[in-house]
Amino acid sequence: MKQEEKYLNRVENALDHEIARLQTDIAEQQQNYENIQKDFSASFYDIDLGEKNEYKLQLADLQSQIDYSKQKKERLTKQKLRPYFARVDFIPQQSADEQKIYIGFSHIAEDKQSLVFDWRAPISSMYYDYDVGKAEYEAPDGVVKGEITLKRQFGISGGKLNYYIDTDQNINDEILQQVLSKNSSTKMKEIVASIQREQNAIIREEKYKTILVQGVAGSGKTSIALHRAGWLLYKRRGELSSNDILILSPSNLFSSYVSEVLPELGEENVIETTFSHIAKTELKKPLITREKLVDEIYKSKDQDKLNEIAYKSSFEFLNDLLEFLNNVYAGLFDPTDLKFKPKGAADDAYNAFVFTKEELKSLYYEAFGKLPVNKRIEYMVDYLAERFGLSPSQTEAIKPRFKNILYKFFPIADIYKICNVFYARKGLKQPSFKEVPYEDIAPLLVIKEYTQGLKNQYAAKYVIIDEMQDFTPVHFYFFNSIWQCPKIILGDINQCIEKTLSKKYLLQLARFLKAKTIVLNKTYRSTRQISQFSENMIGLKNVINFSRDGEEPKIIKTTSTEHTLLKLLKENEGKYTHTAIVCKNSEEVALISKMLHGKVKFEVIIGTDLTFDYPLVLTTASTAKGIEFDHVIVPYATAENYHSSLDRNLLYVATTRALHQLEFIYEGRKSKFLKRHDYAKIDK
């Protein structure tokens, strides 16, 4: 212990030295900035534009240096509280000298000697990938083989070494138990000290291509995606910045939940958006939310509606839509001769600007015939504008006019009318589109992108798409159209709540995305009892449960839901940080809200709220998906309320939100998906 404490002191001293140096640098940089700014102000009216620009460049460069130094100082100050979390002793084959490799959030050095290695460095990968014994890592000069003689994990907090554990395994269960047994947080945390081997393989996937991750609930999918972003920013520094990585979040609530992971890893947060935000920007109409769609499905149980949603969620629908656009709509272009007389042109120049319908058809159907309609029109506009021989500015000014003219050669150009023509051909209901139904948003975006192009550019070099089961093949076609870059796509087909997805669908999706598929079947979130209960509910096989024990889920029969809810809340008062009453739909939320009003303090969260940072939350399963709570109560778990395959999926999602304690309440007959015996009978 004394040796390790001595080493910790050495690392802390090195950090103190580096932090002090950075503080000196910041002071000098700020002084230089102020001096140049004073010179600039004093000479502003005596210098030319070029000299002014030179001053501005100097100031911008200095500000960039100051910002970088401040960020590094802040990161190292934070790291001083926990400079490292692991040590690996390694003897390379070509050397008898044993290397003591300490691993932390970022690199720490003293006189050019590495004291702590960044967790993303190739040498650090041995901590995650190997037990004591033979090991190797990929160095810049090639593979280094050797033997691990010791693996040590540290418990350091507030700059103090509390304990360490030696293990011959990957990650010691004792430390992982401590991490998992804590109460939930409103923000997802970094997991660098407890990354598992199968998770590390995804994080460090070397081939820069699309990865599709199917993971059971609690397998760490979202954490993996964020840590992969951190690893890519380290691995490809210089060619990839935080502004080049985009996260497509399921909701604003989810965005808030994951917002602290990358800063904890010493990286700036990447760009985040939601599908809803993109749709609002492009369609400019009120949108019906996915939450309302789910409510409608479970409330009405309209089989025609379910069949239509299933069709619109299929590859068959995508193929039909693309066939319609490529072979029907694209063939509606029927031009006439175009004649122009530019302003100021002589009368005898009139014939120089005649574009015959044959010429226009040749451009559209032959020269550019393999492109989407919007690209055909774009290239035709460029070609026609250049024929005028105008200046660049005049050419750009005339292009919108050409574009409007060319689109008039289609019998319809409005995307909503185009969509309804397609729906009519397929025998589907034709919405009025005063509000856009959720299931029609993606088809409309594909139609707009194909026929007219999008209003905005959605540039990214790497994209993270979470909760893949919430999206359809049409969504993924749209995502591939706007982001032609590598992606990591994560989700769980068992958590789809408005349709049923199969392994066959997963194979189709992977083939469509040209993605490497990785399956995660080990779950860490819930206690073993809760995990096994949820798996039995949907007949999930071959799942490995991390052995963290807790109470069995309770299935409680009652004559009063209100009485039992209040009793359970009182019994567990102060025990957990976050409790959630997870309802089937918003109608149930309203019912429970009225029931509990004035009796306990709670917050209702449905849809896109920004936080769930409250001791007691009343929400729906579709809103809570992707979030976790210490204690979950599911009311109205009756045979009537949860009986279909979709009901089972919804119940599964609600169940897998619980970390430590799970309870179901029902009056009358319990749902057939709750296969265990009743825990108790509570009468009012």
XYZ file of C-alpha atoms in Angstrom:
684
model
C 0.000 0.000 0.000
C 2.827 2.418 0.873
C 4.447 1.922 -2.535
C 1.178 2.695 -4.298
C 0.586 5.748 -2.106
C 4.088 6.935 -2.966
C 3.390 6.536 -6.687
C 0.073 8.374 -6.332
C 1.894 11.265 -4.642
C 4.391 11.346 -7.512
C 1.571 11.526 -10.066
C -0.216 14.220 -8.083
C 2.993 16.282 -7.889
C 3.425 15.949 -11.656
C -0.158 17.119 -12.095
C 0.407 20.075 -9.762
C 3.499 21.050 -11.764
C 1.636 20.835 -15.076
C -1.388 22.740 -13.738
C 0.897 25.514 -12.422
C 2.682 25.674 -15.792
C -0.636 25.966 -17.597
C -1.738 28.743 -15.235
C 1.459 30.660 -16.066
C 0.870 30.095 -19.783
C -2.721 31.339 -19.497
C -1.604 34.498 -17.693
C 1.068 35.198 -20.331
C -1.314 34.480 -23.186
C -3.962 36.762 -21.710
C -1.400 39.530 -21.229
C -0.264 39.181 -24.849
C -3.889 39.285 -25.956
C -4.519 42.506 -24.022
C -1.334 44.117 -25.387
C -2.201 43.306 -29.003
C -5.781 44.453 -28.463
C -4.507 47.804 -27.110
C -2.144 48.229 -30.081
C -4.987 47.395 -32.446
C -7.326 49.933 -30.842
C -4.642 52.646 -30.787
C -3.691 52.233 -34.442
C -7.143 51.335 -35.823
C -7.557 54.512 -37.929
C -3.950 54.561 -39.151
C -3.673 51.085 -40.678
C -5.109 49.531 -43.837
C -7.546 46.632 -44.139
C -4.791 44.022 -44.546
C -3.093 45.097 -41.306
C -6.437 45.080 -39.497
C -7.038 41.528 -40.636
C -3.560 40.564 -39.421
C -4.391 41.914 -35.949
C -7.677 39.976 -35.954
C -5.888 36.763 -36.911
C -3.356 37.220 -34.095
C -6.140 37.838 -31.569
C -8.133 34.816 -32.784
C -5.025 32.601 -32.591
C -4.234 33.779 -29.056
C -7.841 33.270 -27.936
C -7.676 29.733 -29.291
C -4.476 29.093 -27.300
C -6.056 30.521 -24.131
C -9.175 28.342 -24.553
C -7.055 25.212 -25.128
C -4.882 25.908 -22.061
C -7.936 26.538 -19.883
C -9.617 23.326 -21.048
C -6.481 21.286 -20.389
C -6.023 22.860 -16.951
C -9.657 22.131 -16.068
C -9.307 18.531 -17.257
C -6.116 17.898 -15.274
C -7.550 19.560 -12.160
C -10.499 17.194 -12.386
C -8.228 14.218 -13.042
C -6.206 14.964 -9.928
C -9.171 13.725 -7.852
C -8.747 10.315 -9.526
C -5.511 10.292 -11.545
C -5.811 6.657 -12.610
C -7.927 3.582 -11.975
C -5.827 0.594 -13.047
C -2.336 -0.822 -13.427
C -1.053 -3.557 -15.714
C 2.448 -5.043 -15.338
C 3.646 -6.272 -18.733
C 6.856 -7.990 -19.899
C 7.387 -7.694 -23.688
C 8.864 -10.750 -25.434
C 11.868 -8.783 -26.687
C 12.718 -7.405 -23.247
C 13.164 -8.677 -19.733
C 12.190 -5.295 -18.313
C 8.757 -5.243 -16.739
C 6.608 -2.228 -17.615
C 4.254 -0.821 -14.989
C 1.396 0.689 -17.000
C -0.934 2.949 -15.036
C -4.186 3.816 -16.845
C -6.358 6.920 -16.394
C -8.609 9.345 -18.244
C -5.729 11.051 -20.029
C -1.958 10.967 -20.356
C 0.218 12.294 -17.511
C 3.976 12.674 -17.907
C 6.980 13.813 -15.880
C 10.179 14.835 -17.688
C 8.904 13.097 -20.857
C 8.319 9.872 -18.924
C 4.773 8.508 -19.036
C 3.354 8.135 -15.537
C -0.244 7.475 -16.625
C -1.471 6.329 -20.032
C -4.709 7.503 -21.618
C -7.348 4.724 -21.452
C -7.687 5.008 -25.243
C -3.986 4.413 -25.948
C -3.232 1.069 -27.660
C -1.150 -0.149 -24.706
C -4.121 0.419 -22.372
C -6.300 -1.970 -24.373
C -4.600 -4.896 -22.602
C -6.377 -3.925 -19.380
C -9.732 -4.524 -21.034
C -8.891 -7.430 -23.327
C -6.653 -9.807 -21.383
C -6.405 -11.666 -18.115
C -3.062 -12.345 -16.421
C -0.972 -14.332 -18.906
C -0.149 -13.900 -22.575
C -1.223 -10.593 -24.084
C -0.479 -8.190 -26.920
C -1.277 -4.723 -28.217
C -1.006 -2.853 -31.491
C 1.866 -0.320 -31.351
C 2.786 2.141 -34.148
C 5.656 -0.174 -35.163
C 3.523 -3.326 -35.090
C 2.132 -5.869 -32.652
C 3.907 -6.096 -29.283
C 3.519 -9.522 -27.650
C 4.358 -10.454 -24.100
C 2.908 -11.444 -20.760
C 0.790 -9.679 -18.167
C 2.089 -10.526 -14.699
C -0.247 -8.333 -12.653
C -3.594 -6.568 -13.015
C -4.525 -4.099 -10.305
C -7.608 -1.940 -9.897
C -7.646 1.127 -7.655
C -10.297 2.826 -5.592
C -9.155 6.475 -5.606
C -11.400 9.400 -4.694
C -10.587 12.965 -3.734
C -6.919 12.256 -4.502
C -6.790 9.551 -1.808
C -6.033 5.861 -2.337
C -8.792 3.982 -0.505
C -7.935 0.449 -1.649
C -6.666 -1.648 -4.514
C -7.567 -5.122 -5.753
C -5.335 -7.549 -7.647
C -7.114 -9.824 -10.067
C -6.218 -12.284 -12.788
C -9.431 -11.462 -14.625
C -10.577 -8.747 -16.979
C -12.517 -6.416 -14.661
C -12.958 -7.438 -11.051
C -16.576 -8.162 -10.146
C -16.181 -6.427 -6.792
C -15.505 -3.050 -8.412
C -18.223 -3.571 -10.993
C -20.639 -4.462 -8.190
C -19.851 -1.148 -6.489
C -20.486 0.776 -9.706
C -23.773 -0.978 -10.450
C -25.193 -0.991 -6.936
C -25.210 2.807 -6.673
C -28.438 4.745 -6.991
C -29.259 6.124 -10.421
C -28.149 9.551 -11.588
C -29.870 12.126 -13.777
C -26.786 12.036 -15.999
C -25.111 9.030 -17.535
C -21.523 8.675 -16.277
C -18.302 7.499 -17.902
C -17.489 3.808 -17.417
C -13.793 3.688 -18.395
C -12.792 1.770 -15.263
C -15.406 -0.938 -15.818
C -15.561 -1.361 -19.594
C -16.002 -5.055 -20.349
C -14.141 -7.020 -23.001
C -17.071 -7.267 -25.418
C -17.787 -3.559 -24.983
C -14.141 -2.645 -25.546
C -14.119 -4.541 -28.861
C -16.843 -2.216 -30.179
C -15.300 0.947 -28.740
C -11.929 0.212 -30.401
C -13.217 -1.262 -33.680
C -10.400 -0.256 -36.030
C -12.205 -0.483 -39.342
C -13.841 2.880 -39.928
C -17.185 1.573 -41.116
C -20.784 1.200 -40.007
C -21.462 -0.993 -36.957
C -24.887 -2.321 -35.992
C -25.180 -3.264 -32.311
C -28.087 -5.394 -31.113
C -27.893 -5.418 -27.335
C -30.212 -6.635 -24.622
C -31.549 -4.094 -22.141
C -28.797 -2.961 -19.772
C -25.901 -4.142 -21.940
C -24.359 -0.666 -22.010
C -25.151 0.206 -25.641
C -25.368 3.969 -25.201
C -22.247 4.104 -23.027
C -20.386 2.118 -25.670
C -21.417 4.561 -28.402
C -20.282 7.604 -26.400
C -16.996 5.990 -25.395
C -16.435 5.047 -29.041
C -16.880 8.714 -29.918
C -14.242 9.547 -27.278
C -11.921 6.877 -28.679
C -12.352 8.124 -32.266
C -11.569 11.690 -31.190
C -8.347 10.366 -29.629
C -7.442 7.959 -32.443
C -8.171 10.374 -35.298
C -7.186 13.629 -33.664
C -6.362 16.129 -36.362
C -8.808 14.710 -38.884
C -11.850 14.378 -36.620
C -13.137 16.946 -34.131
C -16.139 16.993 -31.827
C -17.988 19.082 -34.435
C -17.640 16.208 -36.926
C -19.502 13.678 -34.746
C -23.279 13.779 -34.509
C -25.596 11.955 -32.119
C -29.150 11.388 -33.312
C -30.917 11.188 -29.943
C -34.377 9.696 -29.427
C -35.475 12.788 -27.467
C -34.315 15.938 -25.705
C -34.661 14.028 -22.420
C -32.183 11.450 -23.678
C -29.820 14.205 -24.919
C -29.777 15.724 -21.452
C -29.174 12.300 -19.886
C -25.996 11.622 -21.913
C -24.667 15.195 -21.960
C -21.881 14.741 -19.384
C -20.165 11.575 -20.626
C -17.790 13.098 -23.184
C -16.812 16.067 -20.962
C -15.957 13.523 -18.240
C -13.673 11.844 -20.783
C -11.910 15.147 -21.447
C -13.608 15.790 -24.791
C -15.982 18.505 -25.924
C -19.571 17.470 -26.436
C -20.418 16.450 -29.970
C -23.325 17.797 -32.019
C -26.720 16.446 -31.000
C -30.050 16.568 -32.761
C -33.284 14.615 -32.856
C -35.230 13.206 -35.778
C -38.117 15.403 -34.670
C -35.961 18.536 -34.967
C -34.880 17.638 -38.513
C -38.489 16.930 -39.495
C -39.772 20.225 -38.056
C -37.047 22.126 -39.902
C -37.780 20.490 -43.253
C -41.558 19.988 -43.224
C -42.630 23.241 -41.533
C -45.861 21.693 -40.255
C -47.156 20.503 -36.886
C -46.012 16.934 -36.266
C -47.838 14.229 -34.331
C -45.325 12.788 -31.867
C -44.340 9.161 -31.567
C -45.755 9.246 -28.034
C -49.201 10.091 -29.447
C -48.876 7.368 -32.061
C -48.128 4.782 -29.357
C -51.066 6.060 -27.299
C -53.374 5.765 -30.310
C -52.221 2.217 -31.065
C -52.769 0.980 -27.528
C -56.002 2.887 -27.008
C -57.917 2.105 -30.203
C -56.462 -1.320 -31.078
C -57.514 -0.570 -34.679
C -56.259 -3.592 -36.658
C -56.275 -1.667 -39.948
C -54.107 0.987 -38.320
C -51.740 -1.670 -36.974
C -51.517 -3.296 -40.413
C -50.773 0.053 -42.038
C -48.042 0.848 -39.492
C -46.537 -2.616 -39.980
C -46.452 -2.055 -43.756
C -44.931 1.422 -43.427
C -42.304 -0.087 -41.114
C -41.200 -2.688 -43.649
C -38.580 -2.970 -46.361
C -41.460 -3.724 -48.735
C -42.846 -0.219 -48.153
C -39.426 1.355 -48.724
C -38.987 -0.571 -51.971
C -42.492 0.422 -53.120
C -41.829 4.096 -52.309
C -38.497 4.135 -54.167
C -40.040 2.303 -57.132
C -42.785 4.946 -57.271
C -40.317 7.840 -57.105
C -37.841 6.371 -59.614
C -40.226 4.848 -62.130
C -43.445 6.822 -61.779
C -42.893 10.313 -60.415
C -39.538 10.837 -62.150
C -41.228 9.968 -65.460
C -43.766 12.794 -65.151
C -41.355 15.493 -66.351
C -42.909 16.870 -69.556
C -41.238 20.117 -70.718
C -42.096 22.581 -73.464
C -39.744 24.897 -75.379
C -38.151 27.614 -73.269
C -37.434 31.026 -74.803
C -35.566 33.856 -73.092
C -34.665 37.395 -74.016
C -32.074 38.653 -71.527
C -32.438 42.230 -70.370
C -30.608 44.579 -72.751
C -30.091 41.938 -75.418
C -30.529 42.880 -79.058
C -33.495 41.490 -80.936
C -31.313 39.348 -83.158
C -29.894 37.638 -80.056
C -33.324 36.278 -79.139
C -32.839 32.876 -80.768
C -29.591 32.315 -78.840
C -31.653 31.523 -75.757
C -34.093 28.927 -76.958
C -34.042 25.572 -75.132
C -36.170 23.047 -76.974
C -38.241 20.450 -75.188
C -36.133 17.771 -76.918
C -32.988 19.289 -75.426
C -34.581 19.517 -71.976
C -35.808 15.924 -72.171
C -32.368 14.748 -73.286
C -30.749 16.435 -70.295
C -33.351 15.152 -67.824
C -33.834 11.579 -69.070
C -30.438 10.780 -70.587
C -27.577 12.998 -69.409
C -28.747 13.074 -65.769
C -31.291 10.225 -65.907
C -29.715 8.045 -63.215
C -29.887 10.756 -60.541
C -32.712 11.663 -58.124
C -35.081 14.303 -59.469
C -33.641 17.096 -57.303
C -30.127 16.440 -58.662
C -31.371 16.284 -62.256
C -33.045 19.671 -61.841
C -29.985 21.108 -60.063
C -27.595 20.054 -62.843
C -30.001 21.213 -65.556
C -30.216 24.631 -63.877
C -26.405 24.855 -63.839
C -26.232 23.894 -67.520
C -28.919 26.344 -68.646
C -27.544 29.234 -66.569
C -24.039 28.786 -67.955
C -25.379 29.017 -71.518
C -26.174 32.673 -70.909
C -22.512 33.583 -70.485
C -23.194 35.913 -67.554
C -20.936 36.884 -64.653
C -20.824 34.471 -61.696
C -23.071 36.698 -59.576
C -25.582 37.118 -62.407
C -25.528 33.359 -63.037
C -26.364 32.632 -59.384
C -29.140 35.231 -59.459
C -30.847 33.611 -62.456
C -30.756 30.026 -61.149
C -33.838 30.229 -58.838
C -35.901 31.400 -61.819
C -34.784 28.422 -63.901
C -35.515 26.068 -61.024
C -39.094 27.331 -60.639
C -39.686 26.994 -64.378
C -38.395 23.423 -64.557
C -40.495 22.248 -61.597
C -43.615 23.544 -63.373
C -43.084 20.806 -65.966
C -44.235 18.271 -63.336
C -48.021 17.880 -62.899
C -47.482 17.987 -59.105
C -44.534 19.269 -57.100
C -46.060 19.539 -53.614
C -44.581 16.729 -51.492
C -47.838 16.149 -49.592
C -49.787 15.641 -52.814
C -47.031 13.381 -54.163
C -47.235 11.308 -50.966
C -50.991 10.938 -51.246
C -50.757 9.907 -54.916
C -48.405 7.129 -53.797
C -50.710 6.157 -50.913
C -53.717 6.052 -53.266
C -51.853 3.683 -55.575
C -51.176 1.379 -52.595
C -54.690 1.558 -51.168
C -53.619 3.456 -48.052
C -55.489 6.218 -46.236
C -54.613 9.700 -47.478
C -54.017 12.158 -44.598
C -55.038 15.811 -44.836
C -51.567 16.697 -43.491
C -52.856 19.610 -41.416
C -50.818 17.727 -38.842
C -48.295 15.170 -40.073
C -48.897 11.691 -38.597
C -45.725 10.277 -37.076
C -45.639 7.268 -39.407
C -45.735 9.597 -42.455
C -42.855 11.875 -41.437
C -40.028 9.696 -42.772
C -41.756 8.976 -46.129
C -42.347 12.717 -46.614
C -38.699 13.497 -45.879
C -37.584 10.868 -48.409
C -39.968 12.352 -50.989
C -38.704 15.873 -50.308
C -35.043 14.850 -50.431
C -35.604 12.929 -53.697
C -37.755 15.499 -55.508
C -36.614 18.895 -54.209
C -33.626 18.428 -51.916
C -33.487 19.511 -48.285
C -33.336 23.029 -46.925
C -30.332 22.366 -44.676
C -27.059 20.500 -44.957
C -26.520 17.901 -42.230
C -22.772 17.457 -42.404
C -21.038 14.851 -40.229
C -18.060 12.509 -40.473
C -19.395 10.026 -37.908
C -22.960 9.476 -36.730
C -24.329 7.732 -33.633
C -27.941 6.522 -33.920
C -29.452 5.127 -30.735
C -32.730 3.240 -30.179
C -32.637 1.805 -33.715
C -35.854 -0.151 -33.079
C -37.769 3.146 -33.078
C -36.838 3.747 -36.712
C -38.003 2.033 -39.902
C -36.178 1.147 -43.150
C -37.497 4.433 -44.591
C -35.803 6.314 -41.743
C -32.523 4.507 -42.390
C -32.736 5.211 -46.125
C -33.155 8.894 -45.258
C -30.255 8.801 -42.774
C -27.993 7.229 -45.414
C -29.016 9.939 -47.871
C -28.034 12.821 -45.598
C -25.103 11.164 -43.787
C -22.934 9.236 -46.212
C -20.352 8.432 -43.561
C -19.597 5.617 -41.070
C -22.113 5.172 -38.281
C -22.701 3.196 -35.125
C -26.336 2.162 -34.827
C -27.545 0.671 -31.563
C -30.752 -0.728 -30.173
C -32.760 -3.712 -29.036
C -35.444 -5.257 -31.234
C -37.104 -6.602 -28.069
C -37.856 -3.032 -26.953
C -39.889 -2.065 -30.020
C -43.316 -1.012 -28.742
C -45.419 -0.202 -31.819
C -44.517 -3.203 -33.976
C -42.893 -6.620 -33.699
C -39.338 -7.021 -35.010
C -37.575 -10.301 -35.683
C -34.014 -11.513 -36.121
C -34.766 -11.708 -39.855
C -35.423 -7.952 -39.834
C -32.103 -7.417 -38.071
C -30.294 -9.352 -40.820
C -32.108 -7.358 -43.508
C -31.198 -4.088 -41.812
C -27.522 -5.038 -41.478
C -27.414 -6.020 -45.147
C -29.128 -2.764 -46.161
C -26.723 -0.667 -44.069
C -23.697 -2.755 -45.147
C -22.930 -2.920 -41.450
C -20.898 -5.204 -39.252
C -23.350 -6.722 -36.754
C -22.358 -7.210 -33.110
C -24.662 -8.845 -30.561
C -24.392 -8.031 -26.844
C -26.146 -10.600 -24.664
C -24.783 -9.700 -21.235
C -26.792 -7.304 -19.099
C -25.427 -5.166 -16.261
C -28.168 -2.689 -15.369
C -30.634 -4.504 -13.149
C -30.263 -7.003 -10.342
C -30.150 -10.644 -11.391
C -33.706 -11.129 -10.132
C -35.138 -8.252 -12.183
C -33.162 -9.239 -15.283
C -34.294 -12.865 -15.178
C -37.876 -11.796 -14.586
C -37.871 -9.491 -17.637
C -36.202 -12.114 -19.817
C -38.775 -14.751 -18.857
C -41.513 -12.268 -19.701
C -40.596 -12.245 -23.409
C -38.942 -15.654 -23.605
C -35.465 -14.236 -24.116
C -32.814 -16.966 -24.188
C -29.015 -17.044 -23.870
C -28.765 -13.823 -21.864
C -25.909 -13.581 -19.362
C -26.907 -11.745 -16.200
C -24.290 -10.007 -14.106
C -24.528 -11.557 -10.657
C -25.745 -8.620 -8.597
C -28.417 -9.867 -6.223
C -31.447 -7.996 -5.000
C -35.096 -8.449 -4.100
C -37.446 -10.472 -6.267
C -39.912 -8.337 -8.274
C -43.232 -8.028 -6.445
C -46.553 -8.695 -8.154
C -49.172 -7.177 -5.892
C -52.893 -7.827 -6.079
C -54.979 -5.055 -4.575
C -58.512 -3.760 -4.315
C -57.222 -0.162 -4.472
C -54.415 0.956 -6.778
C -54.279 4.329 -5.020
C -53.925 2.765 -1.573
C -51.159 0.391 -2.727
C -49.231 3.070 -4.612
C -49.177 5.358 -1.578
C -48.205 2.443 0.676
C -45.268 1.454 -1.555
C -44.070 5.034 -1.881
C -44.165 5.513 1.885
C -42.345 2.211 2.547
C -39.495 3.204 0.217
C -39.355 6.904 1.088
C -35.713 8.066 1.225
C -34.387 4.668 0.166
C -33.768 5.571 -3.469
C -32.733 8.666 -5.406
C -35.159 8.135 -8.281
C -38.473 6.285 -8.326
C -40.660 6.070 -11.431
C -44.288 5.067 -11.822
C -44.201 3.792 -15.396
C -47.594 3.757 -17.090
C -48.805 2.209 -20.320
C -49.913 5.495 -21.907
C -50.633 9.169 -21.235
C -54.248 8.358 -20.308
C -52.988 6.232 -17.421
C -50.550 8.993 -16.449
C -53.451 11.440 -16.195
C -55.435 8.965 -14.092
C -52.567 8.317 -11.648
C -51.722 12.024 -11.542
C -55.264 12.846 -10.453
C -55.152 9.992 -7.946
C -51.911 11.157 -6.263
C -52.447 14.912 -6.520
C -52.014 16.599 -3.155
C -50.937 13.357 -1.458
C -47.307 13.039 -2.646
C -44.950 15.280 -4.574
C -44.222 14.065 -8.103
C -43.442 15.295 -11.611
C -45.136 14.203 -14.819
C -42.718 13.611 -17.694
C -44.025 12.710 -21.130
C -42.331 13.167 -24.488
C -39.501 15.664 -24.758
C -38.987 17.044 -21.241
C -35.375 17.957 -20.569
C -34.807 16.191 -17.252
C -36.172 13.582 -14.866
C -34.168 14.929 -11.907
C -36.958 14.420 -9.377
C -37.348 11.885 -6.535
C -40.660 10.657 -7.980
C -41.530 10.672 -11.675
C -44.795 9.725 -13.357
C -44.138 8.754 -16.970
C -44.847 6.309 -19.803
C -42.766 3.357 -20.981
C -42.130 4.978 -24.370
C -40.781 8.152 -22.713
C -38.680 6.242 -20.177
C -37.009 4.024 -22.792
C -33.234 4.480 -22.618
C -33.413 5.892 -19.060
C -33.010 4.002 -15.782
C -34.459 4.409 -12.293
C -33.633 2.879 -8.913
C -37.210 1.842 -8.221
C -39.986 1.220 -10.750
C -43.690 0.684 -10.079
C -45.962 -0.490 -12.901
C -49.678 0.077 -12.162
C -52.684 -1.579 -13.820
C -50.734 -4.737 -14.720
C -53.988 -6.551 -15.471
C -54.964 -9.248 -17.957
C -57.123 -6.719 -19.819
C -54.453 -4.016 -19.953
C -51.473 -6.156 -20.976
C -52.465 -9.081 -23.177
C -51.167 -8.666 -26.776
C -47.630 -9.138 -28.091
C -47.258 -5.352 -28.301
C -48.485 -5.027 -24.703
C -45.804 -7.511 -23.698
C -43.103 -5.405 -25.403
C -44.314 -2.309 -23.570
C -44.331 -4.157 -20.245
C -40.816 -5.427 -20.978
C -39.566 -1.877 -21.582
C -41.106 -0.689 -18.304
C -39.612 -3.644 -16.415
C -36.080 -3.121 -17.738
C -35.959 0.483 -16.478
C -35.522 -0.756 -12.883
C -32.070 -0.954 -11.308
C -32.810 -2.250 -7.806
C -36.512 -2.693 -7.094
C -39.527 -3.532 -9.271
C -43.205 -3.807 -8.381
C -46.402 -4.462 -10.338
C -49.884 -3.581 -9.104
C -53.118 -5.031 -10.438
C -56.804 -5.269 -9.564
C -58.805 -8.273 -10.701
C -56.753 -10.643 -12.886
C -53.041 -10.135 -13.434
C -51.476 -10.060 -16.908
C -50.492 -13.456 -18.306
C -46.980 -12.046 -18.806
C -46.476 -11.870 -15.027
C -45.862 -15.576 -14.630
C -44.746 -15.682 -11.013
C -47.078 -16.019 -8.028
C -48.476 -12.940 -6.334
C -46.227 -11.414 -3.715
C -49.020 -10.215 -1.490
C -52.619 -9.192 -1.339
C -53.245 -5.700 -0.053
C -56.787 -4.681 0.758
C -57.851 -1.181 1.464
